[in-house]
Short mmCIF file of C-alpha atoms in Angstrom, two decimals:
data_model
loop_
_atom_site.label_atom_id
_atom_site.label_comp_id
_atom_site.label_asym_id
_atom_site.label_seq_id
_atom_site.Cartn_x
_atom_site.Cartn_y
_atom_site.Cartn_z
CA MET A 6 0.27 -0.03 0.26
CA ILE A 7 2.55 2.59 0.95
CA SER A 8 4.25 1.80 -2.91
CA ILE A 9 1.24 2.34 -4.57
CA ASP A 10 1.43 6.13 -2.63
CA GLN A 11 4.84 6.35 -3.54
CA TYR A 12 4.16 5.02 -7.13
CA ALA A 13 0.87 7.90 -7.45
CA TYR A 14 2.91 10.61 -6.56
CA LEU A 15 6.11 9.72 -8.79
CA SER A 16 3.22 8.30 -12.10
CA LYS A 17 4.14 10.57 -15.01
CA LEU A 18 0.19 11.05 -14.84
CA LYS A 19 0.09 12.79 -11.73
CA SER A 20 -0.57 15.87 -13.01
CA GLN A 21 -3.38 14.65 -15.19
CA ASP A 22 -6.91 15.47 -14.80
CA PRO A 23 -8.28 13.15 -11.53
CA MET A 24 -11.45 13.48 -13.28
CA VAL A 25 -10.69 12.31 -16.69
CA LYS A 26 -8.67 9.58 -14.81
CA LEU A 27 -12.07 8.98 -12.08
CA VAL A 28 -13.94 8.23 -15.74
CA PHE A 29 -11.77 6.24 -17.70
CA CYS A 30 -11.85 4.11 -15.11
CA LEU A 31 -15.62 4.08 -14.38
CA MET A 32 -16.24 3.90 -18.23
CA THR A 33 -13.85 0.74 -19.24
CA LEU A 34 -14.10 -0.68 -16.15
CA GLY A 35 -18.72 -0.14 -16.79
CA VAL A 36 -17.11 -2.06 -20.89
CA CYS A 37 -15.65 -5.07 -18.36
CA LEU A 38 -18.45 -6.00 -16.96
CA TRP A 39 -21.26 -5.16 -19.69
CA ALA A 40 -19.07 -6.90 -22.21
CA ASP A 41 -18.84 -10.52 -20.18
CA SER A 42 -16.66 -11.63 -22.63
CA MET A 43 -12.94 -12.89 -22.43
CA ILE A 44 -11.43 -11.14 -25.37
CA VAL A 45 -13.01 -8.23 -24.35
CA ALA A 46 -10.97 -8.65 -20.65
CA VAL A 47 -7.71 -9.83 -22.09
CA LEU A 48 -8.25 -6.64 -24.57
CA ILE A 49 -8.26 -4.58 -21.41
CA LEU A 50 -6.06 -5.68 -19.64
CA MET A 51 -3.44 -5.05 -22.20
CA VAL A 52 -4.34 -1.69 -22.65
CA MET A 53 -5.02 -0.79 -18.86
CA GLY A 54 -2.03 -2.11 -18.67
CA TRP A 55 -0.11 -0.31 -21.11
CA TYR A 56 -1.39 3.13 -19.88
CA THR A 57 -0.08 2.63 -16.97
CA VAL A 58 3.42 1.37 -16.67
CA CYS A 59 3.84 3.47 -20.39
CA LYS A 60 2.40 6.33 -19.83
CA GLY A 61 2.61 6.40 -16.83
CA GLY A 62 5.70 4.76 -15.90
CA ILE A 63 4.82 2.29 -13.89
CA PRO A 64 7.40 -0.72 -13.35
CA PHE A 65 5.93 -3.10 -15.06
CA SER A 66 7.49 -5.73 -12.66
CA LEU A 67 5.74 -3.90 -10.17
CA TRP A 68 2.16 -3.41 -12.00
CA THR A 69 3.19 -7.21 -12.64
CA ARG A 70 3.26 -8.93 -8.80
CA LEU A 71 0.69 -6.50 -8.22
CA MET A 72 -1.01 -8.72 -10.75
CA MET A 73 -0.53 -11.09 -8.86
CA ILE A 74 -1.71 -10.59 -5.95
CA PRO A 75 -5.48 -11.19 -6.81
CA SER A 76 -5.00 -13.50 -9.80
CA SER A 77 -4.03 -16.03 -7.12
CA PHE A 78 -7.87 -14.94 -5.58
CA LEU A 79 -8.84 -15.82 -8.12
CA MET A 80 -7.51 -18.92 -8.79
CA ILE A 81 -8.97 -20.55 -5.85
CA GLY A 82 -12.51 -18.87 -6.97
CA VAL A 83 -12.21 -19.94 -9.96
CA VAL A 84 -11.66 -23.47 -10.10
CA THR A 85 -14.99 -24.43 -7.57
CA ILE A 86 -16.39 -23.03 -11.32
CA ALA A 87 -14.21 -25.29 -13.93
CA ILE A 88 -15.60 -28.34 -11.72
CA HIS A 89 -18.10 -29.76 -10.83
CA ALA A 90 -20.48 -33.21 -10.31
CA SER A 91 -22.73 -34.89 -13.14
CA ALA A 92 -24.04 -37.90 -13.36
CA ASP A 93 -22.97 -38.59 -16.58
CA PRO A 94 -18.88 -38.78 -18.02
CA ASN A 95 -19.44 -37.95 -20.89
CA VAL A 96 -20.13 -34.26 -20.39
CA PHE A 97 -16.23 -33.96 -18.20
CA MET A 98 -13.01 -33.84 -20.11
CA ILE A 99 -11.75 -34.96 -17.48
CA SER A 100 -13.85 -37.28 -14.27
CA ILE A 101 -13.06 -39.71 -11.51
CA PRO A 102 -16.08 -42.10 -9.72
CA ALA A 103 -16.59 -40.96 -6.47
CA ALA A 104 -19.55 -41.83 -4.32
CA GLY A 105 -21.96 -43.32 -7.44
CA THR A 106 -22.06 -39.27 -9.61
CA TYR A 107 -18.49 -38.23 -11.70
CA ILE A 108 -16.90 -34.97 -10.96
CA GLY A 109 -14.46 -33.33 -13.25
CA VAL A 110 -13.88 -30.57 -15.33
CA SER A 111 -15.92 -29.67 -18.76
CA GLN A 112 -15.38 -27.31 -21.72
CA ASN A 113 -18.96 -25.61 -20.33
CA GLY A 114 -16.61 -25.18 -17.27
CA LEU A 115 -13.72 -24.15 -18.03
CA GLN A 116 -14.50 -22.15 -20.32
CA SER A 117 -17.26 -20.63 -17.65
CA ALA A 118 -13.97 -20.18 -15.38
CA ALA A 119 -12.10 -18.56 -18.20
CA ARG A 120 -14.43 -16.22 -19.12
CA ILE A 121 -14.80 -15.22 -15.13
CA PHE A 122 -11.09 -15.22 -14.72
CA MET A 123 -9.88 -12.69 -17.69
CA LYS A 124 -13.43 -10.07 -16.38
CA ALA A 125 -11.87 -10.17 -13.13
CA LEU A 126 -7.94 -8.68 -13.89
CA GLY A 127 -9.52 -6.66 -16.57
CA ALA A 128 -11.93 -5.48 -13.85
CA VAL A 129 -8.64 -4.81 -11.39
CA SER A 130 -6.52 -3.25 -14.22
CA CYS A 131 -8.41 -0.39 -13.94
CA LEU A 132 -8.88 0.12 -10.37
CA TYR A 133 -5.16 -0.07 -10.43
CA TYR A 134 -4.62 1.77 -13.35
CA LEU A 135 -5.82 4.28 -11.09
CA SER A 136 -5.15 4.01 -8.34
CA LEU A 137 -1.18 3.61 -9.00
CA ASN A 138 -1.35 7.02 -11.09
CA THR A 139 -3.83 9.39 -8.64
CA PRO A 140 -3.54 10.00 -4.79
CA MET A 141 -5.88 10.03 -3.37
CA VAL A 142 -5.76 13.76 -2.14
CA ASP A 143 -6.22 13.72 -6.32
CA LEU A 144 -9.26 11.98 -6.41
CA LEU A 145 -10.83 12.88 -3.09
CA GLN A 146 -11.06 16.50 -4.84
CA ALA A 147 -12.44 14.14 -7.79
CA LEU A 148 -14.84 12.53 -6.29
CA GLY A 149 -16.27 15.87 -4.76
CA LYS A 150 -16.88 17.84 -8.03
CA LEU A 151 -19.23 14.48 -8.88
CA GLY A 152 -21.59 15.17 -6.53
CA VAL A 153 -20.19 13.04 -3.95
CA PRO A 154 -21.78 13.27 -0.20
CA LYS A 155 -18.60 15.05 2.21
CA LEU A 156 -19.61 12.27 4.25
CA PHE A 157 -18.63 9.27 2.36
CA THR A 158 -14.67 11.36 1.38
CA GLU A 159 -14.08 12.56 4.74
CA LEU A 160 -14.07 8.15 5.34
CA MET A 161 -13.35 7.84 3.09
CA GLY A 162 -9.72 9.42 3.52
CA LEU A 163 -9.44 9.09 7.00
CA ILE A 164 -9.93 5.60 6.35
CA TYR A 165 -6.68 5.86 4.06
CA ARG A 166 -4.74 7.15 5.91
CA PHE A 167 -5.05 4.49 8.84
CA ILE A 168 -4.84 2.05 6.97
CA PHE A 169 -0.97 3.34 7.06
CA VAL A 170 -1.08 3.83 10.28
CA PHE A 171 -2.47 -0.04 11.05
CA LEU A 172 0.11 -1.20 7.86
CA GLU A 173 3.65 1.08 10.14
CA THR A 174 2.20 -0.08 13.69
CA ALA A 175 2.44 -3.89 11.84
CA ASP A 176 6.12 -2.87 10.61
CA ARG A 177 7.24 -1.89 13.76
CA MET A 178 6.22 -4.91 15.51
CA VAL A 179 7.64 -7.54 13.49
CA THR A 180 11.03 -5.73 13.03
CA ALA A 181 11.14 -6.44 16.89
CA GLN A 182 10.19 -9.81 16.90
CA LYS A 183 12.42 -9.82 13.94
CA SER A 184 15.76 -8.82 16.46
CA ARG A 185 14.40 -11.65 18.66
CA LEU A 186 14.66 -14.29 17.10
CA GLY A 187 11.13 -14.40 16.35
CA TYR A 188 10.86 -16.04 13.25
CA GLU A 189 14.25 -18.17 13.81
CA SER A 190 12.54 -21.82 13.21
CA PRO A 191 8.78 -22.41 11.90
CA ARG A 192 7.10 -22.95 15.44
CA SER A 193 8.86 -19.50 16.27
CA GLY A 194 7.45 -17.95 13.49
CA TYR A 195 3.78 -19.52 14.50
CA ARG A 196 4.57 -18.56 18.29
CA SER A 197 5.86 -15.08 17.37
CA LEU A 198 2.70 -14.33 14.44
CA ALA A 199 0.22 -16.12 16.86
CA ALA A 200 1.37 -12.28 19.46
CA LEU A 201 1.34 -9.78 16.56
CA ALA A 202 -2.29 -10.84 15.61
CA ALA A 203 -2.78 -10.38 19.20
CA THR A 204 -2.51 -7.41 19.48
CA LEU A 205 -1.69 -6.02 16.34
CA PHE A 206 -5.37 -3.93 16.79
CA ILE A 207 -5.42 -2.86 19.99
CA ARG A 208 -1.52 -1.37 19.26
CA ALA A 209 -3.17 0.25 15.97
CA TYR A 210 -6.38 1.32 17.88
CA GLN A 211 -4.72 2.79 20.21
CA ARG A 212 -2.26 4.24 17.65
CA ALA A 213 -5.74 5.98 15.50
CA ASP A 214 -7.21 7.65 19.08
CA GLU A 215 -3.73 8.77 19.31
CA LEU A 216 -4.25 10.47 16.36
CA TYR A 217 -7.70 11.49 16.38
CA THR A 218 -5.80 13.63 19.84
CA ALA A 219 -4.00 15.43 17.77
CA LEU A 220 -6.37 16.18 15.25
CA GLU A 221 -8.76 17.48 17.96
CA ALA A 222 -6.71 19.30 18.87
CA ARG A 223 -5.60 21.51 16.04
CA GLY A 224 -8.92 22.35 15.75
CA TYR A 225 -10.94 19.23 13.56
CA GLU A 226 -13.98 19.33 14.25
CA GLY A 227 -15.18 16.36 11.14
CA GLU A 228 -13.38 17.81 8.36
CA ILE A 229 -10.54 17.98 7.40
CA LYS A 230 -9.37 20.36 5.26
CA VAL A 231 -6.74 21.30 2.08
CA LEU A 232 -6.05 23.89 -0.97
CA ASP A 233 -7.43 21.47 -3.46
CA THR A 234 -5.31 20.95 -6.52
CA SER A 235 -5.48 23.13 -9.32
CA PHE A 236 -5.61 21.16 -12.84
CA ASN A 237 -5.36 22.05 -16.45
CA ARG A 238 -9.14 21.45 -17.47
CA ASP A 239 -9.65 19.96 -21.18
CA ARG A 240 -13.11 19.01 -22.29
CA TRP A 241 -10.69 17.53 -25.10
CA ALA A 242 -8.91 14.91 -22.58
CA TYR A 243 -12.29 13.06 -22.10
CA LEU A 244 -11.74 11.97 -26.09
CA THR A 245 -9.60 9.21 -25.62
CA PRO A 246 -11.50 7.39 -22.75
CA VAL A 247 -14.46 8.31 -24.65
CA ALA A 248 -12.86 6.44 -28.32
CA VAL A 249 -11.29 3.97 -26.96
CA ASN A 250 -14.47 2.16 -24.77
CA LEU A 251 -16.33 2.37 -27.98
CA ALA A 252 -14.02 0.94 -29.80
CA LEU A 253 -14.37 -2.24 -26.87
CA ALA A 254 -17.61 -1.68 -26.71
CA ALA A 255 -18.16 -2.02 -30.48
CA ILE A 256 -15.53 -5.41 -31.09
CA ALA A 257 -17.68 -7.02 -27.95
CA LEU A 258 -20.82 -6.03 -30.30
CA PHE A 259 -19.12 -7.90 -33.20
CA LEU A 260 -18.04 -10.94 -31.01
CA ARG A 261 -21.63 -11.32 -30.02
CA ARG A 262 -22.69 -11.04 -33.32
CA ILE A 263 -20.39 -14.18 -35.01
CA HIS A 264 -21.22 -15.76 -32.00
CA GLY A 265 -24.24 -15.60 -31.00
CA GLY A 266 -23.29 -14.83 -27.07
CA TRP A 267 -20.73 -13.22 -25.31
CA SER A 268 -17.16 -14.93 -25.93
#
């Protein structure tokens, strides 16, 4: 999370109007979910990856590592879609008998799992494009201009700041445990991890309460006032997001027409 915030401030797209980036992200995310197409999802993954790495200057290795995080969870989730049970073994590509029925992988199940997997990755790439190229302060500013209630933006800002408090507390505790050889062996590592889980939330809560007290001492009344950053407002900047998403929507409609469904 800290690396994401640092790269957002170092991004080449930081000076771009956050409203343009937000619109681009939301439009592409909507097309990805609406199309329900593996081909369109792959195209979105490539387009948003190119904008993040090439246009934003984010290292490809970092983007790849970040994409691997949701991929590991998605792999576990799509397995339950690809594998199902049936009394007819002929519907499966690979199957094994179990308790009077057959459990295996069918072609339709495999295609559905692949489509959902790629669609989820395409949606994640849209969110990474926004988060890796837009600091949270600029994003909250854009959300405010879209009419999002002030209460929600303030909560988002506070939660985002307290995430760093949580991570900082965890990092300090892990460093203290390592200095005492807390992770020297698997047994001591499990013991240290249990102690970390037992006290981390308490320490983080105490730290967050101290920060809130400091805010109140400086006149906090439910709103953190910051200076809005001025950006170059160019209506032509919206042309690229609209053109890209129109092209993606046209591809999705073309695939639907030639296949009689989403592919």
